[in-house]
Amino acid sequence: MARTLLDRSDAVRALADVFRRRGFEAASLSVIQQDTGMGRGSLYHFFPEGKVDMARAVLAEVQAWFEEQVFTPLRTAEDASVAVAEMTGTVRDYFLSRRRVCLFAVAALGGELPAHADAVRTYFSEWVDRLARTLRRGGVANRDAAALAVDAVAAIQGALVLARALDDDAVVVDVVARVEERLLAALS
Amino acid sequence: MARTLLDRSDAVRALADVFRRRGFEAASLSVIQQDTGMGRGSLYHFFPEGKVDMARAVLAEVQAWFEEQVFTPLRTAEDASVAVAEMTGTVRDYFLSRRRVCLFAVAALGGELPAHADAVRTYFSEWVDRLARTLRRGGVANRDAAALAVDAVAAIQGALVLARALDDDAVVVDVVARVEERLLAALS
DNA sequence: GTCTATAAAGCGATAGAC
DNA sequence: GTCTATCGCTTTATAGAC
């Protein structure tokens, strides 16, 4: 890990990688120190409230990324089919390059913690909502749009679980391809 | 929690509930002690290797349950459509009555640990495999059967993630209903 | 088989020098 | 802004009485 000076957003990126590899609970400060190359002093300088703060910052960064790269394009693209194809391609590449881990899913399945419950709910409900709206804009009936959107997000999240369980990227590639196919079929 | 004497399989059931509520890492021995009503002495009597042993036992019990209630019925039912409908109904009721948590998914997303990696892989690959075979028996083409089976298991697992994130049982009910619909359509 | 006490290690967080 | 030393607490695991 780079010894060169890190600013806060470098730190967040490094932390995201640690959390993806070890999970939130199992990533102890010692591990975080080693894997990010930052000392305790620096960590508590950037994240005064400690680990909870680090997790919050990482989730916020992921949320912002999806906002910009996925949710906004879904809203602004003029053609619904183009928007859908963009979404599937973007999220597939994102998760394949991020160890096939969705940190919001990890947070959702991880323990009793309503620590990040709001952030988790926001992420998923916004994703489903934006997709459903896009489908409606493309002429899909209200009811069908909602069902298709939930199914699509669920399929992608399930693919991530399976891909990790079977240690196989192809599950993500294949499932996402069929999700896209189904969504485009509904739009035609 | 019952104070009455527990045998090992009672202990495993109680442990499964704790792990579903808190996750594997966050369930400390103190918490386990409180939530199961068993003392440290009893716990280490039944599970000499400690927490790893407890987790292993719980996963083995879940695996056995699925073996008996899901995988075997998938194999033995004479009509593929009946087998599929049985599976979807059984797993829906199972997860709804188990806090919408699949412990194998929790293990799959939880940290670096290849601790239970083999058990996780076995569970998911067997589920997908059995379902695919059933579909083929029902006349579905080889390729389609494999894809449909992966999609079905992924959809169910994704539904569990979403249901927890949104705190809404209906996601499981609805997604599983549509999974069944799609599988039955392929069989007709 | 179950209990309590305790050991040994690791945890998150803080303080103070630089 | 980064470092190291250390506090106080919790963790898993064990020992030994009953």
Coordinates of C-alpha atoms (C1' of nucleotides) in Angstrom, one line a residue:
Chain A
M1 CA 0.0 0.0 0.0
A2 CA 1.3 3.4 -1.0
R3 CA 3.3 5.3 1.6
T4 CA 2.7 8.5 -0.2
L5 CA 0.5 11.0 1.6
L6 CA -3.1 10.3 1.5
D7 CA -6.0 12.7 1.7
R8 CA -9.4 11.9 3.1
S9 CA -10.8 10.6 -0.2
D10 CA -7.8 8.4 -0.8
A11 CA -8.5 7.0 2.7
V12 CA -12.1 6.3 1.9
R13 CA -11.2 4.4 -1.2
A14 CA -8.6 2.3 0.7
L15 CA -11.2 1.7 3.5
A16 CA -13.8 0.6 1.0
D17 CA -11.4 -2.1 -0.3
V18 CA -10.7 -3.3 3.2
F19 CA -14.4 -3.5 4.1
R20 CA -15.1 -5.4 0.9
R21 CA -12.4 -7.9 1.6
R22 CA -13.1 -8.4 5.3
G23 CA -16.6 -7.1 6.0
F24 CA -17.3 -4.3 8.5
E25 CA -17.0 -6.2 11.8
A26 CA -14.0 -8.3 10.9
A27 CA -12.0 -5.3 9.7
S28 CA -10.3 -4.4 13.0
L29 CA -8.3 -1.2 13.3
S30 CA -5.0 -3.2 13.2
V31 CA -6.1 -4.7 9.9
I32 CA -7.2 -1.4 8.6
Q33 CA -3.9 0.1 9.6
Q34 CA -1.9 -2.6 7.8
D35 CA -4.1 -2.7 4.7
T36 CA -4.3 1.0 4.2
G37 CA -0.8 1.9 5.3
M38 CA -2.3 4.6 7.6
G39 CA -1.5 4.9 11.3
R40 CA -4.1 5.2 14.0
G41 CA -3.3 8.9 14.3
S42 CA -4.2 9.6 10.6
L43 CA -7.3 7.5 10.8
Y44 CA -8.7 9.2 13.8
H45 CA -7.7 12.6 12.3
F46 CA -9.9 11.9 9.2
F47 CA -12.6 9.9 11.0
P48 CA -12.9 11.4 14.5
E49 CA -15.7 9.0 15.5
G50 CA -13.6 5.9 14.6
K51 CA -14.9 2.9 12.8
V52 CA -18.5 3.9 12.6
D53 CA -17.4 7.1 10.9
M54 CA -15.2 5.2 8.5
A55 CA -18.1 2.9 7.5
R56 CA -20.4 5.8 7.1
A57 CA -17.9 7.6 4.9
V58 CA -17.4 4.6 2.7
L59 CA -21.2 4.0 2.3
A60 CA -21.7 7.7 1.5
E61 CA -19.0 7.5 -1.2
V62 CA -20.6 4.5 -2.8
Q63 CA -24.0 6.2 -2.6
A64 CA -22.6 9.2 -4.3
W65 CA -21.0 7.1 -7.0
F66 CA -24.3 5.4 -7.8
E67 CA -26.1 8.7 -7.7
E68 CA -23.8 10.0 -10.4
Q69 CA -23.1 7.0 -12.5
V70 CA -26.4 5.1 -12.2
F71 CA -29.4 6.9 -10.8
T72 CA -28.9 10.2 -12.6
P73 CA -28.3 8.6 -16.0
L74 CA -31.5 6.5 -15.4
R75 CA -33.4 9.7 -14.9
T76 CA -31.9 11.9 -17.6
A77 CA -31.4 9.6 -20.6
E78 CA -34.1 10.3 -23.2
D79 CA -34.5 6.8 -24.4
A80 CA -35.5 4.3 -21.7
S81 CA -33.9 1.3 -23.5
V82 CA -30.6 3.2 -23.6
A83 CA -30.9 4.1 -20.0
V84 CA -31.5 0.5 -19.0
A85 CA -28.6 -0.8 -21.1
E86 CA -26.3 1.8 -19.6
M87 CA -27.4 0.8 -16.0
T88 CA -26.8 -2.9 -16.5
G89 CA -23.4 -2.3 -18.1
T90 CA -22.3 0.1 -15.5
V91 CA -23.3 -1.9 -12.4
R92 CA -21.8 -5.1 -13.9
D93 CA -18.5 -3.5 -14.5
Y94 CA -18.6 -1.8 -11.1
F95 CA -19.2 -5.0 -9.1
L96 CA -16.8 -7.1 -11.2
S97 CA -14.0 -4.5 -10.4
R98 CA -15.0 -4.3 -6.7
R99 CA -14.5 -8.0 -5.6
R100 CA -18.2 -8.7 -6.5
V101 CA -19.2 -7.1 -3.2
C102 CA -22.1 -4.6 -2.7
L103 CA -21.2 -3.0 0.7
F104 CA -24.9 -2.0 1.1
A105 CA -25.8 -5.7 0.9
V106 CA -23.1 -6.5 3.4
A107 CA -24.5 -3.9 5.7
A108 CA -28.1 -5.1 5.2
L109 CA -27.2 -8.7 6.1
G110 CA -24.7 -7.8 8.8
G111 CA -26.1 -8.2 12.2
E112 CA -28.7 -6.4 14.1
L113 CA -27.2 -3.1 13.4
P114 CA -29.6 -0.4 12.6
A115 CA -26.4 1.6 12.4
H116 CA -26.5 2.2 8.7
A117 CA -30.1 1.1 8.2
D118 CA -31.2 4.5 6.7
A119 CA -28.4 4.6 4.3
V120 CA -29.1 1.0 3.2
R121 CA -32.8 1.7 2.8
T122 CA -32.2 4.8 0.8
Y123 CA -29.7 3.1 -1.6
F124 CA -32.0 0.2 -2.5
S125 CA -35.3 2.1 -2.6
E126 CA -33.7 4.8 -4.8
W127 CA -32.3 2.2 -7.1
V128 CA -35.6 0.4 -7.5
D129 CA -37.6 3.6 -7.7
R130 CA -35.4 5.2 -10.4
L131 CA -35.5 2.1 -12.5
A132 CA -39.3 1.7 -12.2
R133 CA -39.8 5.3 -13.3
T134 CA -37.5 4.8 -16.3
L135 CA -39.5 1.8 -17.3
R136 CA -42.8 3.7 -17.0
R137 CA -41.3 6.5 -19.1
G138 CA -40.6 3.8 -21.6
G139 CA -44.3 2.8 -21.7
V140 CA -44.4 0.0 -19.2
A141 CA -47.6 -0.2 -17.1
N142 CA -47.3 1.0 -13.5
R143 CA -47.7 -2.3 -11.8
D144 CA -45.3 -4.2 -14.2
A145 CA -42.7 -1.5 -13.9
A146 CA -42.5 -1.8 -10.1
A147 CA -42.3 -5.6 -10.3
L148 CA -39.7 -5.6 -13.0
A149 CA -37.6 -3.1 -11.1
V150 CA -37.6 -5.1 -7.9
D151 CA -36.9 -8.3 -9.7
A152 CA -33.9 -6.7 -11.6
V153 CA -32.3 -5.3 -8.4
A154 CA -32.9 -8.5 -6.6
A155 CA -31.4 -10.6 -9.4
I156 CA -28.3 -8.5 -9.4
Q157 CA -27.8 -8.7 -5.7
G158 CA -28.5 -12.4 -5.7
A159 CA -26.0 -12.8 -8.5
L160 CA -23.4 -11.2 -6.2
V161 CA -24.1 -13.6 -3.4
L162 CA -23.9 -16.6 -5.8
A163 CA -20.8 -15.3 -7.5
R164 CA -19.0 -15.0 -4.2
A165 CA -20.3 -18.4 -3.0
L166 CA -19.2 -20.1 -6.2
D167 CA -16.2 -17.9 -6.8
D168 CA -17.3 -17.3 -10.3
D169 CA -17.5 -13.9 -12.1
A170 CA -19.6 -15.5 -14.9
V171 CA -22.6 -15.7 -12.6
V172 CA -22.7 -11.9 -12.5
V173 CA -22.0 -11.5 -16.2
D174 CA -24.7 -14.0 -17.2
V175 CA -27.4 -12.9 -14.7
V176 CA -27.0 -9.2 -15.5
A177 CA -27.2 -10.0 -19.2
R178 CA -30.5 -11.8 -18.7
V179 CA -31.8 -9.0 -16.5
E180 CA -31.1 -6.5 -19.3
E181 CA -32.7 -8.8 -21.8
R182 CA -35.9 -9.0 -19.7
L183 CA -36.1 -5.2 -19.1
L184 CA -35.5 -4.4 -22.8
A185 CA -38.2 -6.9 -23.8
A186 CA -40.7 -5.2 -21.5
L187 CA -39.8 -1.9 -23.2
S188 CA -40.2 -3.0 -26.8
Chain B
M1 CA -35.3 -18.4 26.7
A2 CA -36.1 -21.8 28.2
R3 CA -34.2 -22.8 31.3
T4 CA -35.1 -26.4 30.9
L5 CA -32.3 -28.7 29.9
L6 CA -31.1 -28.4 26.4
D7 CA -29.5 -31.1 24.3
R8 CA -27.1 -30.4 21.4
S9 CA -29.8 -30.0 18.8
D10 CA -31.8 -27.6 20.9
A11 CA -28.5 -25.7 21.2
V12 CA -28.0 -25.6 17.5
R13 CA -31.5 -24.3 16.9
A14 CA -31.0 -21.5 19.5
L15 CA -27.6 -20.7 18.0
A16 CA -29.1 -20.4 14.5
D17 CA -31.5 -17.8 15.8
V18 CA -28.7 -15.8 17.4
F19 CA -26.6 -15.9 14.3
R20 CA -29.6 -14.8 12.1
R21 CA -30.2 -11.8 14.4
R22 CA -26.6 -10.7 14.9
G23 CA -24.5 -12.3 12.2
F24 CA -21.6 -14.6 12.9
E25 CA -19.0 -12.1 13.9
A26 CA -21.2 -9.8 16.0
A27 CA -22.6 -12.7 18.0
S28 CA -20.1 -12.8 20.9
L29 CA -20.1 -15.5 23.4
S30 CA -21.6 -13.2 26.0
V31 CA -24.5 -12.5 23.7
I32 CA -24.8 -16.2 22.8
Q33 CA -24.9 -17.0 26.5
Q34 CA -27.7 -14.5 27.2
D35 CA -29.8 -15.3 24.1
T36 CA -29.6 -19.0 24.4
G37 CA -29.7 -19.2 28.2
M38 CA -26.7 -21.6 28.1
G39 CA -23.6 -21.0 30.1
R40 CA -20.1 -21.1 28.8
G41 CA -19.6 -24.5 30.3
S42 CA -22.5 -26.0 28.4
L43 CA -21.5 -24.3 25.1
Y44 CA -17.9 -25.6 25.2
H45 CA -19.2 -29.0 26.2
F46 CA -21.3 -29.3 23.1
F47 CA -19.0 -27.3 20.8
P48 CA -15.4 -28.0 22.0
E49 CA -13.8 -25.8 19.3
G50 CA -15.8 -22.8 20.3
K51 CA -17.5 -20.4 17.9
V52 CA -16.2 -21.9 14.7
D53 CA -17.7 -25.1 15.8
M54 CA -21.0 -23.5 16.6
A55 CA -21.2 -21.9 13.2
R56 CA -20.3 -25.1 11.5
A57 CA -23.0 -27.0 13.3
V58 CA -25.6 -24.4 12.5
L59 CA -24.7 -24.4 8.8
A60 CA -24.8 -28.2 8.8
E61 CA -28.2 -28.2 10.3
V62 CA -29.5 -25.8 7.7
Q63 CA -27.9 -27.8 5.0
A64 CA -29.6 -31.0 6.3
W65 CA -32.9 -29.2 6.4
F66 CA -32.7 -28.1 2.8
E67 CA -31.5 -31.5 1.8
E68 CA -34.6 -33.1 3.2
Q69 CA -37.2 -30.4 2.6
V70 CA -36.1 -29.0 -0.7
F71 CA -33.4 -30.9 -2.6
T72 CA -34.8 -34.4 -2.2
P73 CA -38.3 -33.4 -3.1
L74 CA -36.9 -31.7 -6.2
R75 CA -35.3 -34.9 -7.1
T76 CA -38.1 -37.3 -6.3
A77 CA -41.3 -35.6 -7.3
E78 CA -42.6 -37.2 -10.4
D79 CA -44.1 -34.0 -11.9
A80 CA -41.6 -31.2 -12.4
S81 CA -44.2 -28.5 -12.1
V82 CA -45.3 -29.9 -8.8
A83 CA -41.7 -30.1 -7.6
V84 CA -41.1 -26.4 -8.5
A85 CA -44.2 -25.2 -6.8
E86 CA -43.3 -27.2 -3.7
M87 CA -39.8 -25.7 -3.7
T88 CA -40.9 -22.1 -4.0
G89 CA -43.6 -22.5 -1.3
T90 CA -41.2 -24.2 1.1
V91 CA -38.3 -21.8 0.8
R92 CA -40.6 -18.8 1.0
D93 CA -42.2 -20.0 4.2
Y94 CA -38.7 -21.0 5.5
F95 CA -37.1 -17.6 5.1
L96 CA -40.2 -15.7 6.2
S97 CA -40.2 -17.7 9.5
R98 CA -36.4 -17.3 9.9
R99 CA -36.1 -13.5 9.9
R100 CA -35.6 -13.4 6.1
V101 CA -32.0 -14.5 6.6
C102 CA -30.1 -17.2 4.7
L103 CA -27.1 -18.0 6.9
F104 CA -25.2 -19.3 3.9
A105 CA -25.6 -15.9 2.2
V106 CA -24.4 -14.2 5.4
A107 CA -21.4 -16.6 5.4
A108 CA -20.8 -15.9 1.7
L109 CA -20.7 -12.1 2.1
G110 CA -19.1 -12.2 5.5
G111 CA -15.4 -11.2 5.3
E112 CA -12.4 -12.9 3.9
L113 CA -13.2 -16.1 5.8
P114 CA -12.8 -19.2 3.7
A115 CA -13.8 -20.8 7.0
H116 CA -17.1 -22.1 5.7
A117 CA -16.4 -21.7 2.0
D118 CA -16.9 -25.3 1.2
A119 CA -20.2 -25.6 2.9
V120 CA -21.3 -22.4 1.2
R121 CA -20.3 -23.6 -2.2
T122 CA -22.0 -26.9 -1.7
Y123 CA -25.3 -25.4 -0.5
F124 CA -25.7 -23.1 -3.5
S125 CA -24.3 -25.4 -6.2
E126 CA -26.5 -28.2 -5.0
W127 CA -29.6 -26.0 -5.0
V128 CA -28.9 -24.7 -8.5
D129 CA -28.0 -28.1 -9.7
R130 CA -31.0 -29.9 -8.4
L131 CA -33.4 -27.3 -9.7
A132 CA -31.7 -27.4 -13.2
R133 CA -32.1 -31.2 -13.3
T134 CA -35.7 -31.0 -12.3
L135 CA -36.3 -28.5 -15.1
R136 CA -34.6 -30.7 -17.6
R137 CA -36.7 -33.6 -16.5
G138 CA -39.7 -31.4 -17.2
G139 CA -38.6 -30.9 -20.8
V140 CA -36.6 -27.7 -20.6
A141 CA -33.5 -27.6 -22.8
N142 CA -30.1 -28.0 -21.1
R143 CA -28.9 -24.5 -21.5
D144 CA -32.2 -22.9 -20.6
A145 CA -32.5 -25.1 -17.5
A146 CA -29.1 -24.0 -16.1
A147 CA -29.8 -20.3 -16.7
L148 CA -33.3 -20.5 -15.2
A149 CA -32.0 -22.3 -12.2
V150 CA -29.3 -19.7 -11.5
D151 CA -31.7 -16.9 -12.0
A152 CA -34.2 -18.4 -9.7
V153 CA -31.8 -18.9 -6.8
A154 CA -30.3 -15.5 -7.4
A155 CA -33.7 -13.9 -7.4
I156 CA -34.6 -15.5 -4.1
Q157 CA -31.3 -14.5 -2.4
G158 CA -31.6 -11.0 -3.8
A159 CA -35.1 -10.8 -2.5
L160 CA -33.8 -11.6 1.0
V161 CA -31.3 -8.8 0.8
L162 CA -33.9 -6.4 -0.4
A163 CA -36.5 -7.5 2.2
R164 CA -34.0 -6.9 5.0
A165 CA -32.9 -3.6 3.5
L166 CA -36.5 -2.3 3.1
D167 CA -37.8 -4.2 6.1
D168 CA -40.6 -5.7 4.1
D169 CA -41.7 -9.3 3.9
A170 CA -43.7 -8.5 0.8
V171 CA -40.6 -8.4 -1.3
V172 CA -39.9 -12.0 -0.6
V173 CA -43.5 -13.0 -1.2
D174 CA -43.7 -11.2 -4.5
V175 CA -40.4 -12.1 -5.9
V176 CA -40.8 -15.8 -5.1
A177 CA -44.2 -15.7 -6.7
R178 CA -42.8 -14.4 -9.9
V179 CA -39.9 -16.8 -9.8
E180 CA -42.4 -19.7 -9.6
E181 CA -44.4 -18.2 -12.4
R182 CA -41.4 -18.0 -14.7
L183 CA -40.3 -21.5 -13.9
L184 CA -43.7 -23.0 -14.5
A185 CA -44.0 -21.1 -17.7
A186 CA -40.8 -22.7 -19.0
L187 CA -42.2 -26.1 -18.1
S188 CA -45.5 -25.7 -19.9
Chain C
dG1 C1' -23.3 -31.5 32.3
dT2 C1' -23.3 -26.9 34.2
dC3 C1' -21.3 -23.3 36.8
dT4 C1' -17.9 -19.3 38.0
dA5 C1' -13.5 -17.4 37.9
dT6 C1' -9.8 -16.2 35.3
dA7 C1' -6.2 -16.2 31.9
dA8 C1' -4.3 -14.2 27.6
dA9 C1' -5.1 -11.7 23.7
dG10 C1' -7.2 -8.2 20.9
dC11 C1' -10.4 -4.5 20.6
dG12 C1' -11.6 0.6 19.8
dA13 C1' -10.3 4.9 21.4
dT14 C1' -7.3 8.6 23.4
dA15 C1' -3.2 11.4 24.7
dG16 C1' 0.8 13.8 23.9
dA17 C1' 5.1 14.3 21.4
dC18 C1' 6.8 15.7 17.2
Chain D
dG1 C1' -1.0 15.5 10.0
dT2 C1' 1.3 11.5 11.7
dC3 C1' 3.4 8.7 15.2
dT4 C1' 3.7 5.6 19.4
dA5 C1' 2.4 4.4 23.9
dT6 C1' -1.2 3.2 26.6
dC7 C1' -5.9 3.1 28.8
dG8 C1' -10.0 0.4 29.8
dC9 C1' -12.8 -2.9 28.1
dT10 C1' -14.3 -7.1 25.7
dT11 C1' -13.2 -11.0 23.5
dT12 C1' -12.4 -16.3 23.2
dA13 C1' -11.0 -20.0 25.6
dT14 C1' -9.7 -22.7 29.7
dA15 C1' -9.6 -24.5 34.6
dG16 C1' -11.5 -26.5 38.4
dA17 C1' -15.4 -26.9 41.6
dC18 C1' -19.7 -29.0 42.0

